Amino acid sequence: MKFIFVTGGVVSSLGKGLTAAALGTLLENRGLKITLQKFDPYLNVDPGTMNPYQHGEVYVLDDGAETDLDLGHYERFTHVKLGRINNLTSGQVYQTVLDKERRGDYLGKTVQVIPHITDEIQHRIDAIADQTKCDVVITEIGGTTGDIEGLPFLEAIREFALRVGYNNAIFMHVTYVPFIKAAGELKTKPTQQSVAKLREIGITPHILVCRCEMPLGRELREKISIFCNVPYEAVIEETDVEHSIYELPLMLQRERVDELVCRLLHLDTPPADMSHWQEIIRKLLAPRHRVRIAVVGKYIELHDAYKSVYEAITHGGVANDCGVEIEKVEAEAIEKFGAEKMLKGLAGILVPGGFGERGIEGKIQAARYARENKVPYLGLCLGMQIATIEFARNVLKLDNAHSTEFNAATPHPVIVLLDEQKQITSKGGTMRLGRQPCQLSVGSQANRLYGAFVINERHRHRYEFNNEYRDAFEKAGFRFSGWSPDGKLAEMIEMPGHPFFLACQFHPEFQSKPDQPHPLFKGFIGAANAYTNQKTPR
Ligand code: GLN
């Protein structure tokens, strides 16, 4: 088994996760069985309790793990199945070590960062190797080289590589080569210093991936090679992708990264056939159709907050040969300026998941606008609860209908806490999480889109539709098209007579890939495209 460790230098937000994922794409297409894991140096046990400003989106896996959004990249770029084991935080490491200490596993010893914490980190790499039996494990270390909290991870991978040997483990360092406008030059010094920092710890990178805004050129590559002690062909240029993150595997292939990795690790494989990936890029760059849709959210200025949603929309576009322009609409702006002003002319409205009261009324207005004007609507998790509240208030005339999450004293609690949640007080990892089955009603739009009667989707919520209102909703034409197998939990709703008004209690965005667009996003963008064509007939 072979191991690739991906570290980052100079600054954060270099797209280290994307680089690791794109390398994964190439290795998978060389016929290798791979897996990816992410180590995060913070002390939270998982990112589930952090807000999007801290962390961006929380990505949910089949087994219910709430993980770093880089795992979303891993799943979108490859076909690996990830689970709880694929995301390790310092919090988890310390928790395990302290539990062991209390049990007496270290009896008689002083428990220390080295070797106890670092051993625990290495155990996790061993565990993933044992469990997956794959050819290559790619491990990304979060944070930036030089951070105090990242040191145990770097020490652990140094020891690990020494143990398995440099024919079996390599280090890839993603670094930044800034362009200084006043000097009109790209500067290599930060990269040199970040590599020096790594070497101080005992890690010499085998490959340097240099993020830069313009090509490095021969001279700079030579300079980086000499000063950083990395062979010339292992200095990789990674400029910003021009249009889409999905171009990255092709860019790295042109730079021969996968070839180099395979050579260093003595992996004898044929070149990657990326023709299907090239077709995806063609559809992304030169689509036959175009639509503009709105995503109505509360962390709209923060792209990372709804990352998987945006990606899944793009995949829905690929499935329809349709370029999608996403209008990010702040829910509070709808409260201020009205739905008509903010949403007019857009071909689809999507309300994603969310927590907390801010912006809720704006989202309700958006759902109303979509329903009344027959604009395609897709509601995800909170987006389904919003559509339900809107229908209760404006069609069933249940004044002040609400979710008890936002108004505990509402006279019409159409959305209430799940029964199983009532006794739960602690916040970490306690929602209804992960993959759950859902049964679709025969002949529903959901059933047609999925082409199946039973589906499995990922969840992350505490609230549900209140079944006491079911009859009233159904009599008024609201359709419940998906239920949990025990028939108790409404999972999908739709509005017959509307070209596309669909919402779900789960998060379909976590299971969409560019080469396997999710059926709901495919349907939504298809409907948005039809809506656009009907408004502007050719
Ligand atoms: N806040 C809602 C709930 O907990 C919706 C959650 C979500 O959108 N992920 O049920």
XYZ file of C-alpha atoms and ligand atoms in Angstrom:
548
model
C 0.000 0.000 0.000
C 1.168 3.486 -0.876
C 0.667 6.783 0.956
C 0.595 10.364 -0.256
C 0.632 13.139 2.329
C -0.578 16.539 1.191
C 0.486 19.552 3.262
C -0.066 23.254 2.705
C 2.205 26.233 3.012
C 2.272 30.054 3.098
C -1.485 30.737 3.360
C -4.730 28.852 3.761
C -7.446 28.641 1.096
C -5.032 27.446 -1.569
C -7.357 24.669 -2.654
C -5.296 21.906 -1.067
C -8.406 19.753 -0.762
C -9.213 20.255 -4.418
C -5.653 19.398 -5.388
C -5.801 16.192 -3.326
C -9.194 15.348 -4.846
C -7.998 16.035 -8.399
C -4.967 13.815 -7.854
C -7.461 11.213 -6.652
C -9.389 11.516 -9.935
C -6.242 10.899 -11.951
C -5.073 7.935 -9.873
C -8.540 6.368 -9.974
C -8.547 6.716 -13.744
C -5.204 4.963 -13.837
C -7.044 1.975 -12.435
C -5.857 2.348 -8.846
C -8.100 1.779 -5.861
C -7.724 4.840 -3.693
C -9.096 6.503 -0.607
C -8.734 9.996 0.803
C -8.699 11.274 4.346
C -8.482 14.665 5.977
C -6.737 15.563 9.236
C -7.959 18.768 10.852
C -5.863 20.293 13.632
C -8.681 22.045 15.523
C -10.011 20.800 18.864
C -13.671 20.414 17.951
C -14.503 16.723 17.707
C -16.141 17.491 14.359
C -17.210 20.655 12.526
C -20.902 19.964 13.236
C -21.033 22.555 15.997
C -19.258 25.339 14.093
C -21.079 28.033 12.177
C -20.487 28.550 8.467
C -18.411 31.686 9.070
C -15.922 29.512 10.936
C -15.967 26.546 8.739
C -18.119 26.810 5.630
C -20.464 23.944 4.974
C -20.658 20.868 7.170
C -20.508 17.896 4.828
C -22.492 14.834 5.887
C -21.528 11.266 4.996
C -23.654 8.126 4.673
C -22.726 6.962 8.168
C -23.860 10.277 9.632
C -20.414 11.765 10.198
C -20.417 15.560 10.063
C -17.182 16.388 8.295
C -14.995 18.972 6.659
C -16.131 20.240 3.277
C -13.003 18.852 1.623
C -14.617 15.433 1.956
C -17.261 16.798 -0.397
C -14.539 17.446 -2.967
C -13.189 13.925 -2.437
C -16.606 12.382 -3.077
C -17.370 14.582 -6.081
C -14.027 14.030 -7.802
C -13.735 10.300 -7.150
C -15.931 7.286 -6.523
C -14.568 6.455 -3.090
C -17.018 5.780 -0.287
C -16.083 7.821 2.740
C -17.069 7.387 6.369
C -16.371 8.677 9.841
C -12.878 7.237 9.684
C -11.910 9.564 6.803
C -11.923 12.777 8.844
C -9.769 13.051 11.945
C -9.561 16.126 14.167
C -7.204 16.917 17.036
C -10.298 16.828 19.238
C -10.901 13.176 18.329
C -7.263 12.282 18.851
C -7.129 13.869 22.296
C -10.479 12.372 23.250
C -9.239 8.869 22.364
C -5.933 9.321 24.179
C -7.591 10.736 27.294
C -10.161 7.905 27.347
C -7.291 5.433 27.177
C -5.474 7.236 29.954
C -8.555 7.046 32.205
C -8.998 3.363 31.398
C -5.437 2.808 32.518
C -4.060 1.766 29.137
C -0.895 3.792 29.757
C -0.614 2.848 33.413
C 2.682 3.966 34.890
C 3.589 6.265 32.010
C 3.546 10.003 31.460
C 1.111 10.636 28.595
C 2.643 13.032 26.066
C 2.089 14.581 22.642
C 5.037 12.531 21.420
C 4.591 9.558 21.297
C 0.980 9.142 22.471
C -0.810 11.725 20.352
C 1.395 11.091 17.324
C 0.948 7.313 17.662
C -2.808 7.743 17.770
C -2.651 9.746 14.526
C -0.586 7.006 12.925
C -3.083 4.383 14.102
C -5.722 6.208 12.118
C -3.664 5.921 8.919
C -3.109 2.225 9.652
C -6.811 1.764 10.364
C -7.850 3.278 7.074
C -5.267 1.195 5.248
C -6.576 -1.964 6.933
C -10.206 -1.163 6.348
C -10.063 -0.095 2.727
C -7.367 -2.419 1.389
C -6.784 0.098 -1.359
C -3.664 0.792 -3.420
C -3.150 4.406 -2.417
C -4.191 6.444 0.636
C -4.123 10.200 0.125
C -4.004 12.075 3.438
C -4.501 15.815 3.504
C -3.278 17.728 6.543
C -5.440 20.770 7.229
C -3.990 24.123 8.212
C -0.737 25.732 7.170
C 2.802 24.533 7.854
C 4.127 26.488 10.812
C 0.873 26.430 12.783
C 1.553 25.207 16.311
C -1.547 23.033 16.370
C -0.581 21.224 13.169
C 2.797 20.052 14.486
C 1.699 16.689 15.963
C 0.189 15.740 12.602
C 3.382 16.605 10.725
C 5.488 14.701 13.246
C 3.120 11.724 12.918
C 3.337 11.575 9.123
C 7.113 11.992 9.240
C 7.380 8.974 11.525
C 4.848 7.065 9.468
C 6.753 7.640 6.199
C 9.988 6.566 7.854
C 8.307 3.385 9.048
C 6.828 2.388 5.650
C 9.771 3.693 3.608
C 10.075 6.391 0.956
C 9.186 3.948 -1.824
C 5.797 3.735 -0.197
C 5.129 7.218 1.106
C 5.638 10.643 -0.425
C 5.030 14.218 0.609
C 3.318 16.701 -1.652
C 3.407 20.306 -0.485
C 0.907 22.796 -1.891
C 2.379 26.268 -1.694
C 1.783 29.795 -2.949
C 3.871 31.893 -5.299
C 2.419 35.397 -5.026
C 2.542 38.010 -7.753
C 3.728 41.354 -6.365
C 2.125 43.983 -8.506
C 4.486 46.833 -7.674
C 7.501 44.702 -8.611
C 5.678 43.063 -11.524
C 7.105 39.724 -10.363
C 6.198 36.358 -8.954
C 7.985 35.779 -5.673
C 9.361 32.442 -4.527
C 10.578 33.406 -1.052
C 7.399 32.423 0.855
C 7.607 28.992 -0.782
C 11.266 28.643 0.143
C 10.478 29.539 3.728
C 7.550 27.212 3.987
C 9.633 24.324 2.640
C 12.398 25.274 5.088
C 9.812 25.035 7.868
C 8.886 21.527 6.733
C 12.513 20.449 6.523
C 13.078 21.730 10.049
C 10.508 19.165 11.160
C 12.233 16.502 9.088
C 9.956 16.401 6.055
C 11.428 16.989 2.612
C 8.644 17.317 0.063
C 8.921 15.139 -3.031
C 6.541 17.306 -5.026
C 5.810 21.028 -4.775
C 2.510 22.177 -6.175
C 2.881 25.912 -6.704
C -0.371 27.853 -6.735
C 0.112 30.992 -8.774
C -1.924 33.515 -10.665
C 0.260 33.305 -13.740
C 2.602 30.691 -15.216
C 5.893 30.242 -13.372
C 8.122 29.878 -16.384
C 11.345 27.926 -16.629
C 13.508 30.276 -14.619
C 11.305 30.367 -11.545
C 10.773 26.639 -11.615
C 14.543 26.202 -11.639
C 14.932 28.615 -8.771
C 12.279 26.859 -6.690
C 13.800 23.491 -7.562
C 17.291 24.496 -6.415
C 16.341 26.451 -3.312
C 13.725 23.974 -2.142
C 15.730 20.871 -2.992
C 13.019 19.402 -5.210
C 13.762 18.039 -8.716
C 12.775 20.368 -11.560
C 10.024 18.103 -12.893
C 8.518 17.896 -9.405
C 7.908 21.652 -9.284
C 4.311 21.726 -10.467
C 2.556 24.820 -11.658
C -1.070 25.155 -10.625
C -2.545 28.383 -11.919
C -6.130 29.360 -11.095
C -8.515 27.280 -13.193
C -10.141 29.428 -15.805
C -13.793 28.432 -15.537
C -14.425 25.437 -13.365
C -12.797 23.491 -10.561
C -13.429 20.356 -12.605
C -10.660 21.484 -14.978
C -8.113 20.821 -12.239
C -7.535 17.080 -12.883
C -6.831 17.893 -16.532
C -4.422 20.665 -15.540
C -2.550 18.339 -13.178
C -2.478 15.673 -15.875
C -0.862 18.147 -18.278
C 1.697 18.821 -15.562
C 2.216 15.029 -15.340
C 1.663 14.928 -11.601
C 0.021 11.516 -11.677
C 2.875 10.111 -13.759
C 5.398 11.491 -11.291
C 3.493 10.167 -8.276
C 3.310 6.699 -9.826
C 7.013 6.774 -10.652
C 7.978 7.829 -7.114
C 5.762 5.180 -5.569
C 6.733 2.453 -8.066
C 3.168 2.045 -9.277
C 3.060 0.562 -12.734
C -0.178 1.752 -14.319
C -1.369 2.894 -17.752
C -2.038 6.633 -18.276
C -5.398 7.950 -17.085
C -8.125 8.002 -19.701
C -9.866 11.300 -18.992
C -12.110 11.490 -22.076
C -15.358 11.340 -20.051
C -14.035 14.123 -17.855
C -13.218 16.195 -20.949
C -16.832 15.813 -22.098
C -18.032 17.146 -18.727
C -15.747 20.156 -19.146
C -17.063 20.739 -22.666
C -20.616 20.866 -21.349
C -19.508 23.197 -18.573
C -17.645 25.582 -20.837
C -19.828 25.583 -23.939
C -23.368 24.600 -22.931
C -26.199 24.677 -25.446
C -28.602 26.371 -23.015
C -28.340 28.914 -20.249
C -30.455 29.657 -17.159
C -30.296 31.961 -14.185
C -31.492 30.658 -10.862
C -31.644 32.028 -7.327
C -30.241 30.469 -4.197
C -31.945 32.183 -1.279
C -29.831 31.852 1.846
C -28.459 33.514 4.904
C -24.695 33.062 4.465
C -24.866 34.169 0.884
C -21.648 36.225 0.870
C -19.775 33.112 1.900
C -19.412 30.741 -1.052
C -18.239 27.870 1.134
C -21.442 27.897 3.213
C -23.484 26.283 0.424
C -20.647 24.627 -1.469
C -22.292 21.275 -2.201
C -25.513 23.017 -3.237
C -23.692 25.154 -5.793
C -21.778 22.148 -7.073
C -24.918 20.021 -7.390
C -26.607 22.847 -9.331
C -23.640 22.878 -11.711
C -23.962 19.091 -12.145
C -27.685 19.524 -12.850
C -26.593 21.966 -15.546
C -24.173 19.449 -17.058
C -27.004 16.894 -17.196
C -29.119 19.347 -19.194
C -26.262 20.741 -21.319
C -27.163 23.987 -19.622
C -24.937 26.664 -18.151
C -26.293 27.879 -14.817
C -25.725 31.334 -13.512
C -26.384 31.352 -9.787
C -27.845 34.502 -8.319
C -27.039 34.458 -4.612
C -29.944 36.176 -2.909
C -29.754 37.262 0.711
C -33.018 36.222 2.409
C -33.039 39.412 4.455
C -32.902 41.458 1.249
C -36.207 39.844 0.235
C -37.651 40.933 3.581
C -36.483 44.475 2.837
C -37.187 44.847 -0.870
C -39.806 42.167 -1.593
C -39.665 38.896 -3.519
C -40.730 40.411 -6.823
C -37.803 42.823 -6.888
C -35.210 40.262 -5.853
C -36.446 37.234 -7.818
C -38.148 38.481 -10.955
C -36.732 37.104 -14.174
C -34.979 34.159 -12.526
C -35.830 30.710 -13.846
C -35.650 28.765 -10.595
C -35.593 29.343 -6.847
C -33.691 27.132 -4.444
C -33.920 27.410 -0.670
C -31.110 25.414 0.956
C -30.734 24.053 4.485
C -30.254 26.259 7.494
C -30.669 26.893 11.189
C -31.768 29.876 13.235
C -34.319 32.580 12.713
C -32.498 35.196 10.662
C -33.841 35.459 7.108
C -36.676 32.966 7.625
C -39.446 35.365 6.570
C -37.544 36.232 3.389
C -37.267 32.556 2.520
C -41.003 32.101 3.124
C -41.685 34.976 0.731
C -39.417 33.348 -1.848
C -41.349 30.059 -1.628
C -44.626 31.936 -1.996
C -43.329 33.776 -5.043
C -42.248 30.474 -6.627
C -45.575 28.766 -5.897
C -47.778 31.612 -7.082
C -45.773 32.482 -10.175
C -45.112 28.877 -11.127
C -41.347 29.368 -10.995
C -39.473 26.054 -10.441
C -38.711 25.595 -6.737
C -36.374 23.198 -5.017
C -36.329 23.166 -1.214
C -33.611 21.356 0.705
C -34.202 20.427 4.342
C -35.053 23.845 5.816
C -36.264 24.652 2.270
C -38.965 21.978 2.651
C -39.988 23.280 6.067
C -40.202 26.788 4.582
C -42.464 25.623 1.735
C -44.686 23.898 4.298
C -44.981 26.978 6.504
C -45.735 29.129 3.461
C -48.514 26.787 2.297
C -49.998 26.669 5.803
C -50.095 30.424 6.091
C -51.169 31.448 2.612
C -53.260 28.544 1.311
C -54.636 26.930 4.472
C -54.936 30.380 6.064
C -53.391 29.184 9.314
C -52.303 32.545 10.647
C -48.804 32.672 12.083
C -48.162 29.029 11.251
C -44.513 28.314 11.945
C -41.845 25.881 12.972
C -41.353 25.620 16.716
C -37.646 26.097 15.983
C -38.402 29.737 15.202
C -41.530 30.403 17.238
C -42.173 28.054 20.139
C -45.551 29.698 20.823
C -46.977 29.511 17.282
C -50.713 28.670 17.227
C -50.060 26.352 14.261
C -46.865 24.366 14.733
C -46.697 22.728 11.287
C -43.021 21.894 11.841
C -42.059 20.399 15.217
C -39.147 18.736 16.932
C -38.686 15.078 15.970
C -39.895 12.752 18.736
C -36.456 11.179 19.039
C -34.974 14.648 19.650
C -37.113 15.560 22.639
C -34.803 14.084 25.276
C -31.591 15.273 23.648
C -29.764 18.200 25.199
C -26.180 17.992 23.988
C -25.490 19.536 20.605
C -22.581 17.602 19.093
C -23.494 14.866 16.601
C -27.038 14.481 17.940
C -29.237 15.437 14.979
C -30.987 12.896 12.778
C -27.944 12.243 10.651
C -26.776 10.352 7.612
C -28.226 7.886 5.165
C -31.876 6.963 5.687
C -34.281 5.203 3.338
C -37.335 6.958 1.939
C -40.307 5.488 0.061
C -41.694 7.407 -2.888
C -45.383 7.484 -3.843
C -46.266 5.836 -7.124
C -46.705 8.327 -9.944
C -45.254 11.281 -8.022
C -42.835 13.624 -9.709
C -40.175 12.465 -7.258
C -40.824 8.867 -8.291
C -40.472 9.813 -11.965
C -37.270 11.784 -11.427
C -35.539 9.088 -9.376
C -36.931 6.214 -11.474
C -37.182 4.312 -8.168
C -39.575 3.645 -5.314
C -37.038 3.461 -2.532
C -34.202 5.944 -2.271
C -31.473 6.571 0.286
C -30.498 10.101 1.139
C -28.382 11.890 3.733
C -30.007 13.824 6.551
C -29.083 16.485 9.077
C -32.036 17.898 10.988
C -33.947 18.016 14.268
C -37.393 19.120 13.061
C -40.088 17.432 10.976
C -43.532 17.972 9.478
C -46.293 17.752 12.105
C -48.596 14.930 10.963
C -51.587 16.424 12.753
C -51.835 18.785 9.795
C -51.462 16.105 7.122
C -55.161 15.850 6.156
C -55.599 19.589 5.872
C -52.549 19.862 3.630
C -53.561 16.963 1.398
C -57.119 18.224 0.999
C -55.717 21.509 -0.271
C -53.657 19.751 -2.943
C -50.279 19.513 -1.189
C -48.694 16.175 -2.006
C -46.460 14.179 0.300
C -44.457 12.137 -2.180
C -41.862 10.575 0.102
C -42.122 8.990 3.563
C -39.786 7.217 5.912
C -40.467 3.439 5.705
C -42.536 3.494 8.928
C -44.784 6.086 7.273
C -44.270 8.565 10.087
C -41.861 11.103 8.720
C -42.637 13.256 5.683
C -39.498 13.218 3.548
C -40.635 14.797 0.277
C -43.364 17.158 -0.818
C -44.539 18.455 -4.147
C -47.237 20.655 -5.607
C -49.284 19.042 -8.370
C -50.315 21.567 -11.021
C -47.039 23.430 -10.605
C -44.412 22.675 -13.281
C -41.779 21.936 -10.626
C -42.267 22.522 -6.947
C -40.373 19.920 -4.994
C -38.771 19.830 -1.591
C -37.126 17.246 0.592
C -36.236 16.866 4.268
C -32.823 15.467 3.287
C -29.745 16.845 1.545
C -29.513 15.532 -2.018
C -26.613 17.916 -2.705
C -24.271 15.572 -0.825
C -24.719 12.791 -3.348
C -24.238 14.617 -6.629
C -21.153 14.290 -8.802
C -20.283 15.906 -12.127
C -20.486 12.498 -13.813
C -23.513 11.390 -11.740
C -25.733 14.457 -11.400
C -28.396 14.055 -8.740
C -31.895 13.419 -10.191
C -33.503 16.258 -8.211
C -30.950 18.800 -9.430
C -31.174 17.402 -12.953
C -34.969 17.803 -12.779
C -34.754 21.266 -11.249
C -32.380 22.682 -13.855
C -34.368 20.928 -16.612
C -37.508 22.668 -15.331
C -35.677 26.001 -15.061
C -34.533 25.577 -18.654
C -38.097 24.823 -19.798
C -39.296 27.871 -17.845
C -36.710 30.081 -19.569
C -37.660 28.770 -23.021
C -41.334 29.307 -22.333
C -40.676 32.916 -21.264
C -38.436 33.631 -24.230
C -39.565 31.334 -27.046
C -36.891 30.859 -29.674
N -33.154 23.728 11.165
C -33.898 22.683 10.550
C -33.929 21.420 11.386
O -33.111 21.265 12.255
C -33.353 22.384 9.154
C -32.005 21.785 9.176
C -31.300 21.840 7.844
O -31.719 22.554 6.936
N -30.223 21.108 7.711
O -34.746 20.567 11.176
